[in-house]
CSV table of C-alpha atoms and ligand atoms in Angstrom, one decimal:
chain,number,residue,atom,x,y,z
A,1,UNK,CA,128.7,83.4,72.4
A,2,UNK,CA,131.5,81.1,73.9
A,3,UNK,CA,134.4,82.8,74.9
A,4,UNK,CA,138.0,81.9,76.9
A,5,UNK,CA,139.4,83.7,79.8
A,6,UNK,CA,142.7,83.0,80.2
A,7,UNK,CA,143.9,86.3,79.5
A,8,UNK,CA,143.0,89.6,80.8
A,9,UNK,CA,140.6,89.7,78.5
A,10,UNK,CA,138.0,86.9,77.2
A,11,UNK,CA,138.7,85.3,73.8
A,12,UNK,CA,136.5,84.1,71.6
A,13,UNK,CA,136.6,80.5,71.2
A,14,UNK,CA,136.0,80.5,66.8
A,15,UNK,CA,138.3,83.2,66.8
A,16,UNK,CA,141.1,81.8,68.8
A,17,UNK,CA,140.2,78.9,66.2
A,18,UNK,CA,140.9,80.8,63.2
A,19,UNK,CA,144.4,82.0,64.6
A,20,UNK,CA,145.3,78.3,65.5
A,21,UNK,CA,144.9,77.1,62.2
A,22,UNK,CA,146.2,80.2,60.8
A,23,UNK,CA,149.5,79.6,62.7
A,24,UNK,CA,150.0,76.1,61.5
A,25,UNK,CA,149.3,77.0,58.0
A,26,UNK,CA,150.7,80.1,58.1
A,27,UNK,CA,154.2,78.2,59.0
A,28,UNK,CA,153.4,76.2,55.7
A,29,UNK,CA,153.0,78.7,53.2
A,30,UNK,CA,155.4,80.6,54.4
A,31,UNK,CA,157.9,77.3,54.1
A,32,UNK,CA,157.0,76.3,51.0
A,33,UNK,CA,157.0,80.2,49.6
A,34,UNK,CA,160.7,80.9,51.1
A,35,UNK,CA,161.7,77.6,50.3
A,36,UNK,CA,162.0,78.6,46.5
A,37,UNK,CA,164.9,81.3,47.2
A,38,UNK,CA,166.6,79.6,50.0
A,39,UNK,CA,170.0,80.8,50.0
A,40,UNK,CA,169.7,83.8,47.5
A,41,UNK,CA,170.4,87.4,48.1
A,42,UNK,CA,167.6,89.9,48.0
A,43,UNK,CA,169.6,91.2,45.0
A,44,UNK,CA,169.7,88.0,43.3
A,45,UNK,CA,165.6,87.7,43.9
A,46,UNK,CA,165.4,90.5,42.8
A,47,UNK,CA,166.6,89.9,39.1
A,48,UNK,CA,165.2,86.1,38.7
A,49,UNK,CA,161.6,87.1,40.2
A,50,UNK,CA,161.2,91.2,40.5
A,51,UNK,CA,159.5,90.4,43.6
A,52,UNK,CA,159.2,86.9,44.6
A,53,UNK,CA,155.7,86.1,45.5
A,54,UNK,CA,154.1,82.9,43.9
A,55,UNK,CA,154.3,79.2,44.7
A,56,UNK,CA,156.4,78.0,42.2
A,57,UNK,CA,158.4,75.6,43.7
A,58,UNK,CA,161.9,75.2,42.6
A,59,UNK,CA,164.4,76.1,44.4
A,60,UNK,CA,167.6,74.2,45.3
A,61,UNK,CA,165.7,71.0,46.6
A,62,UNK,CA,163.9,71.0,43.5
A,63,UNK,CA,160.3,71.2,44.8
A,64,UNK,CA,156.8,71.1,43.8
A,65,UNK,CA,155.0,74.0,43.5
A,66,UNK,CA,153.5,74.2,47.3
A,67,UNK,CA,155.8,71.9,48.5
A,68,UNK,CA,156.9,72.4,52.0
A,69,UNK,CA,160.4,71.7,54.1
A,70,UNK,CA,161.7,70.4,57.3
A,71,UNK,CA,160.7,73.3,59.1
A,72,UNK,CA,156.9,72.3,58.4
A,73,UNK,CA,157.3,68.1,58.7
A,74,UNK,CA,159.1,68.6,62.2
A,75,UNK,CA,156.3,70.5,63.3
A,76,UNK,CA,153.7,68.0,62.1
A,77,UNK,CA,156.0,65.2,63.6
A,78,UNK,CA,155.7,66.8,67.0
A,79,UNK,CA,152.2,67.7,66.8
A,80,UNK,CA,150.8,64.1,66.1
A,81,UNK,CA,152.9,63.2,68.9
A,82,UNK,CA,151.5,65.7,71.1
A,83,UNK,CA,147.9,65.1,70.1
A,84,UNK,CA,148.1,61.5,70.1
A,85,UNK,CA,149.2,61.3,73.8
A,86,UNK,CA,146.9,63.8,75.2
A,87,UNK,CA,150.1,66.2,76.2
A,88,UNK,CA,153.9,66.8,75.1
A,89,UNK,CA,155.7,64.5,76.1
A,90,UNK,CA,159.4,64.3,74.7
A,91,UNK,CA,160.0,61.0,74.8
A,92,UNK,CA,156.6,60.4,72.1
A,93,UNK,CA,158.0,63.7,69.9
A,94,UNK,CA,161.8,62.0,69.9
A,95,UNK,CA,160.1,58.5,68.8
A,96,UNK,CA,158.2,60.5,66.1
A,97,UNK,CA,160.9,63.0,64.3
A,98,UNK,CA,163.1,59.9,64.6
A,99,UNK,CA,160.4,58.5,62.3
A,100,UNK,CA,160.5,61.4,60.1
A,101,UNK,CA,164.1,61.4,59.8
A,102,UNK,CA,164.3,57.5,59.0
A,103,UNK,CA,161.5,58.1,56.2
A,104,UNK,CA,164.2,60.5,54.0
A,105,UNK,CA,162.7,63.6,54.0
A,106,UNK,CA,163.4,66.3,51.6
A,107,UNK,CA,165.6,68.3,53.8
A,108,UNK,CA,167.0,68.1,57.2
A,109,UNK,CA,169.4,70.7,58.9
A,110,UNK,CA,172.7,69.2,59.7
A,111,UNK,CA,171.9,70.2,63.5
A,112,UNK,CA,168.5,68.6,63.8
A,113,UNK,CA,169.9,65.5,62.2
A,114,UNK,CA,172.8,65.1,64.7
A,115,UNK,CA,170.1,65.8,67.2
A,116,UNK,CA,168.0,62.7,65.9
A,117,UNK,CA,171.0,60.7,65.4
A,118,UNK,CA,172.3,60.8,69.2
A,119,UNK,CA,168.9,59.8,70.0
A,120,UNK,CA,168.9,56.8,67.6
A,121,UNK,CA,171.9,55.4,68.9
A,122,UNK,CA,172.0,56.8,72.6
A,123,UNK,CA,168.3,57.2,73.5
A,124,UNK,CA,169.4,60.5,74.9
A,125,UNK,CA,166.6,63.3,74.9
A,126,UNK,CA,168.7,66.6,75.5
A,127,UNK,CA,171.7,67.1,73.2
A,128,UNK,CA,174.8,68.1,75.3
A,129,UNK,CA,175.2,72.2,75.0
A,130,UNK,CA,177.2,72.9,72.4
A,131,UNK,CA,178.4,76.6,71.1
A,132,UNK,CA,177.4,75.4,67.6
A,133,UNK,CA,173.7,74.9,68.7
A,134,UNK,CA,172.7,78.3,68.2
A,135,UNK,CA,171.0,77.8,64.4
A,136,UNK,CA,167.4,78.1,64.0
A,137,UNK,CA,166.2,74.8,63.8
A,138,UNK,CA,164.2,74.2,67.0
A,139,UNK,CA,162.6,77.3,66.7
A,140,UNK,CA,161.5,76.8,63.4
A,141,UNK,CA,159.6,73.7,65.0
A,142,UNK,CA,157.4,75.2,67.9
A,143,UNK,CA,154.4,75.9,66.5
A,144,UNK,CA,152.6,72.7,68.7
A,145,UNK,CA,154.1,73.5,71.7
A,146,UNK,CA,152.8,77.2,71.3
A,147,UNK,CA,149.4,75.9,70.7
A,148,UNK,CA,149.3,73.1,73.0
A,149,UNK,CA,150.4,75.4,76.2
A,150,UNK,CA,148.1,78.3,75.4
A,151,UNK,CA,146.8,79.7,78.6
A,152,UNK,CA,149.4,77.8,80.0
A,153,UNK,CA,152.7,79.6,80.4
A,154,UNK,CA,154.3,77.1,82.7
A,155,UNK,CA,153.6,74.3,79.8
A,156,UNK,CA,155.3,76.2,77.7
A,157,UNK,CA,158.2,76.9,79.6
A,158,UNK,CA,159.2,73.4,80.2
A,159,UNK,CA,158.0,72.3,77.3
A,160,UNK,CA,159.8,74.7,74.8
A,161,UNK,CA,162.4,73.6,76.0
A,162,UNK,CA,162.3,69.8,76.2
A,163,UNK,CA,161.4,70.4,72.9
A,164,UNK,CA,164.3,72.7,72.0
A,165,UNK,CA,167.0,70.8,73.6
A,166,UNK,CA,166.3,67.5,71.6
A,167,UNK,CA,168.3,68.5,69.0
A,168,UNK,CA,169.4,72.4,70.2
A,169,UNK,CA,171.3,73.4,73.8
A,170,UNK,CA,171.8,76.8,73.5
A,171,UNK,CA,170.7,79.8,75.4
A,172,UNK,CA,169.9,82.1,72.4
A,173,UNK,CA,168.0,78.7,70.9
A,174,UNK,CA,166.0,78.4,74.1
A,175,UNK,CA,165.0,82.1,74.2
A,176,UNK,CA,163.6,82.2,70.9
A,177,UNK,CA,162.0,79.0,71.4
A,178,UNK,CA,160.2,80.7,74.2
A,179,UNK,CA,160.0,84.4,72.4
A,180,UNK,CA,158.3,82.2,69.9
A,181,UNK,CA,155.5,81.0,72.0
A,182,UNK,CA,154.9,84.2,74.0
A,183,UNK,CA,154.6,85.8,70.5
A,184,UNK,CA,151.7,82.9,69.5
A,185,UNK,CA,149.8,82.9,72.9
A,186,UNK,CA,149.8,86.7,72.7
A,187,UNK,CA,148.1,86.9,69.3
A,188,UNK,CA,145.8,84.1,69.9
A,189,UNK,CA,144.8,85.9,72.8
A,190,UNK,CA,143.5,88.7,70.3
A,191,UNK,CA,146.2,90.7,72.2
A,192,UNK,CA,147.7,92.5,69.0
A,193,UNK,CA,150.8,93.9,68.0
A,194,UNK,CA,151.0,96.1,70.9
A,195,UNK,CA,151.2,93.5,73.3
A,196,UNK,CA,153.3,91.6,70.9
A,197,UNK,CA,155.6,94.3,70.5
A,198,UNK,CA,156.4,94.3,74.3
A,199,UNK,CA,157.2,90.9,74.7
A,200,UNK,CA,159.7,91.0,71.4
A,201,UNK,CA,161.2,94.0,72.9
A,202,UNK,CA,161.6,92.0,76.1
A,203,UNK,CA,164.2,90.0,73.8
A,204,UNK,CA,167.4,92.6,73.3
A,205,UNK,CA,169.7,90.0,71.9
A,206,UNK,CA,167.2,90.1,69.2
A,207,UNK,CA,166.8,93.5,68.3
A,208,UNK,CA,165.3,94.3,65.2
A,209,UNK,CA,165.3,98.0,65.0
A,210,UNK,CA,167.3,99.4,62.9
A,211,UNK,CA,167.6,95.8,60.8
A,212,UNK,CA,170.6,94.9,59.2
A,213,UNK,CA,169.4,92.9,56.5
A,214,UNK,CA,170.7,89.5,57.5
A,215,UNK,CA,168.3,86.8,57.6
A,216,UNK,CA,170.9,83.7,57.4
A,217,UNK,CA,170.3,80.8,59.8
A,218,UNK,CA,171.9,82.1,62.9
A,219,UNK,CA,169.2,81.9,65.0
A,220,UNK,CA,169.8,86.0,66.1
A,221,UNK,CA,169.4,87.0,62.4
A,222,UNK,CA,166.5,84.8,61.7
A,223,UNK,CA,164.3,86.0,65.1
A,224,UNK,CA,165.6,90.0,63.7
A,225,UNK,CA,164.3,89.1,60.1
A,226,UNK,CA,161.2,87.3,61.1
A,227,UNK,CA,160.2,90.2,64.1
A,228,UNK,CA,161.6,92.9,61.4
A,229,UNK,CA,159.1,92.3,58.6
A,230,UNK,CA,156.5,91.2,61.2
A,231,UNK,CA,156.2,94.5,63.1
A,232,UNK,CA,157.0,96.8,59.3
A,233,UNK,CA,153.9,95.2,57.9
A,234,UNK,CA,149.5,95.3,58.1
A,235,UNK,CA,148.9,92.0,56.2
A,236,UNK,CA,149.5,88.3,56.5
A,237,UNK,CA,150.6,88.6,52.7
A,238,UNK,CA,152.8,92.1,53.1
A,239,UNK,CA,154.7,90.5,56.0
A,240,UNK,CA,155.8,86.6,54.0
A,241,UNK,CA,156.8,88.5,51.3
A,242,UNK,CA,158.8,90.9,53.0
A,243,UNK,CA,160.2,87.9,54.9
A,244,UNK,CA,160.8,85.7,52.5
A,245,UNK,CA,162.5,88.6,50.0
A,246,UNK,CA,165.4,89.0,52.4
A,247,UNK,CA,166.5,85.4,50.8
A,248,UNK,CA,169.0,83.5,52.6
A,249,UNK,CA,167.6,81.1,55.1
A,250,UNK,CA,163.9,82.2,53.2
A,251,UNK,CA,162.3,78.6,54.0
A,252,UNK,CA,162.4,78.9,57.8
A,253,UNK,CA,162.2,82.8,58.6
A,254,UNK,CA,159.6,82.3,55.9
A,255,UNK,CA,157.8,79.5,58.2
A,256,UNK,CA,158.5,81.3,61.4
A,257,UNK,CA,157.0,84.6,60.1
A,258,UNK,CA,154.2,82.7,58.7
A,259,UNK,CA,153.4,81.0,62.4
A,260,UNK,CA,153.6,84.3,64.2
A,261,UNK,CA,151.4,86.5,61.3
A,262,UNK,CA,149.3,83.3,60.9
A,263,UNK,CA,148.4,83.8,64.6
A,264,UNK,CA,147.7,87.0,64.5
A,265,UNK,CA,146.1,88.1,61.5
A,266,UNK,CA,143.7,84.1,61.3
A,267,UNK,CA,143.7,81.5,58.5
A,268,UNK,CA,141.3,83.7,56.4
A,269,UNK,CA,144.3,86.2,55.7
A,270,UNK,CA,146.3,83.4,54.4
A,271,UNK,CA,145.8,83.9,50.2
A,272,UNK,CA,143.9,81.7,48.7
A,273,UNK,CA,146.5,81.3,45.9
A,274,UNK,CA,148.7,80.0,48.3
A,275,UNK,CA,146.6,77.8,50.6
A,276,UNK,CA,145.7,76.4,47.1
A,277,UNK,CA,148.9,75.3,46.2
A,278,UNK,CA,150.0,72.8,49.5
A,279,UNK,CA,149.4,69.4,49.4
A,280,UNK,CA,145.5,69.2,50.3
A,281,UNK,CA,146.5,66.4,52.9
A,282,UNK,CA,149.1,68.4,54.8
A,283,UNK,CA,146.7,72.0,54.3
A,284,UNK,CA,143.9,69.2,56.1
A,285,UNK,CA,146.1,67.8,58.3
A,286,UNK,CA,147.3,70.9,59.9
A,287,UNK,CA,143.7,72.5,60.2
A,288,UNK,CA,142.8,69.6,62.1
A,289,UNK,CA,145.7,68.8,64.1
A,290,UNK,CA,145.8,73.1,65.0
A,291,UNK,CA,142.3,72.7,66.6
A,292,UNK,CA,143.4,69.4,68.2
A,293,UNK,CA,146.6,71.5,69.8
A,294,UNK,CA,144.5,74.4,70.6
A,295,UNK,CA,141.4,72.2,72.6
A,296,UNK,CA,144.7,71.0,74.6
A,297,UNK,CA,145.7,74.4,75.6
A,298,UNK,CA,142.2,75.3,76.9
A,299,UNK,CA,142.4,72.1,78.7
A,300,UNK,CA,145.5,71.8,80.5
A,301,UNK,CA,145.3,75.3,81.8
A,302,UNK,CA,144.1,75.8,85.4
A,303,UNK,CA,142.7,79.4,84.7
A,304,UNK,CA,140.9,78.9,81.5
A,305,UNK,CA,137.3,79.8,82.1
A,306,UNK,CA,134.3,79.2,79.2
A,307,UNK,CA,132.1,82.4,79.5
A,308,UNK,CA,128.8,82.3,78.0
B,401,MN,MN1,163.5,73.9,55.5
B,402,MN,MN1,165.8,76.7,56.2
């Protein structure tokens, strides 16, 4: 069977597969699930839904039933940029969420479309560091940067944040942008919540235990919700809708959770009740571009190894 070494331990390559595109559509079911109590209280949830666990759209942006967000088009903007160069580079992601932006989407945070903006007139690629930058928004985006840098942990430090500081420049930002990625290469590495565990516990300004509740879009409550419900759960399913319960900023720890569980647990723990729901052009889009981001990984690191 084939099989990576990049890790301390070899990989196999279909599995590693399965965890890629669970990651990517993971983050999309886990968008478009939160996205429909965005902004409500868990108590709130609680007495529209009982416990809110269907794609039913909705929502304050008024959305289709499996529609997806922002935090799922950024991450498709980046990744066709990244797969269609051959590697990140952030002058190809800047020309391509500019793109996105100019096309209207559905939602845009107010950060990320600042960020976008300065480009569009400046041509700048970092945003100047700013005390407000410390929102969620580039984190909710690094799902190709994770996959493109596996087995590379140099890529993804540069990269994460090239990435990050387009539209973010802040240190809490740029550590969960990284947390983020450690978090994916772990689990594609079949490494498992124990070796997950350490490196989220490597992160103290985003303690999770005991949790406080708050999952708002400060990007400290968000990393606490997302590694709260991550860690408290056994399924793909258990941990979105413990996630995505919580309410408030529901879309995007909803996507974050669903990257980081999506890696871990594969794409065949994703429900079919909800894979069934998104757009069959984004669900086929993101398989394909997730094993696109993946064969880049293997490829740019110097210590990947095929074992027969
Ligand atoms: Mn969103
Ligand atoms: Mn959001």
């Amino acid at each position: 069977m084939c099989a990576l070494k990049c890790t301390d331990s070899p990989v196999a390559y279909p599995a590693a597969r399965d965890k890629a595109r669970g990651a990517l559509l993971g983050l999309a079911v886990g968008d478009a699930l939160g996205a429909t109590v965005e902004f409500m209280s868990p108590d709130e949830i609680r007495s529209r839904y009982g416990i809110h666990d269907k794609m039913t759209g909705g929502g304050w942006l008024y959305l289709r039933p499996g529609q997806v967000t922002d935090d799922t088009e950024m991450s498709i903007a980046i990744a066709r940029a990244i797969v269609d160069r051959g590697t990140f580079d952030i002058a190809a992601v800047a020309e391509s969420l500019a793109n996105w932006l100019i096309g209207k989407p559905v939602d845009v945070g107010s950060t990320c479309s600042q960020g976008i903006s300065r480009y569009l007139i400046k041509r700048t690629l970092e945003a100047p560091k700013s005390d407000w930058h410390a929102g969620n928004g580039a984190a909710m985006r690094m799902g190709p940067v994770a996959l493109a840098s596996f087995c590379a942990p140099e890529n993804l430090g540069r990269w994460s944040l090239e990435q990050a500081r387009f539209t973010h420049n802040h240190p809490l930002s740029d550590d969960a942008c990284l947390m983020i990625g450690q978090l994916v290469h772990a689990a594609l590495a079949g490494q498992g919540k124990v070796g997950m565990y350490k490196i989220a516990r490597s992160y103290p300004e985003f303690a999770f235990e005991p949790f406080n509740g708050k999952a708002g879009g400060y990007i400290v409550e968000t990393m606490a919700a997302v590694l709260s419900s991550f860690f408290d759960t056994d399924t793909f399913e258990d941990c979105i809708v413990t996630t995505v319960n919580l309410g408030q900023d529901a879309d995007t720890t909803g996507a974050i959770a669903g990257l980081i569980a999506g890696a871990h647990y594969d794409v065949n723990s994703i429900p079919r009740r909800w894979l069934g729901k998104l757009d069959p052009k984004i669900r086929e889009e993101l398989s394909l571009l997730a094993e696109k981001l993946l064969a880049l990984g293997l490829s740019n690191s110097k210590i990947f190894q095929v074992l027969d």
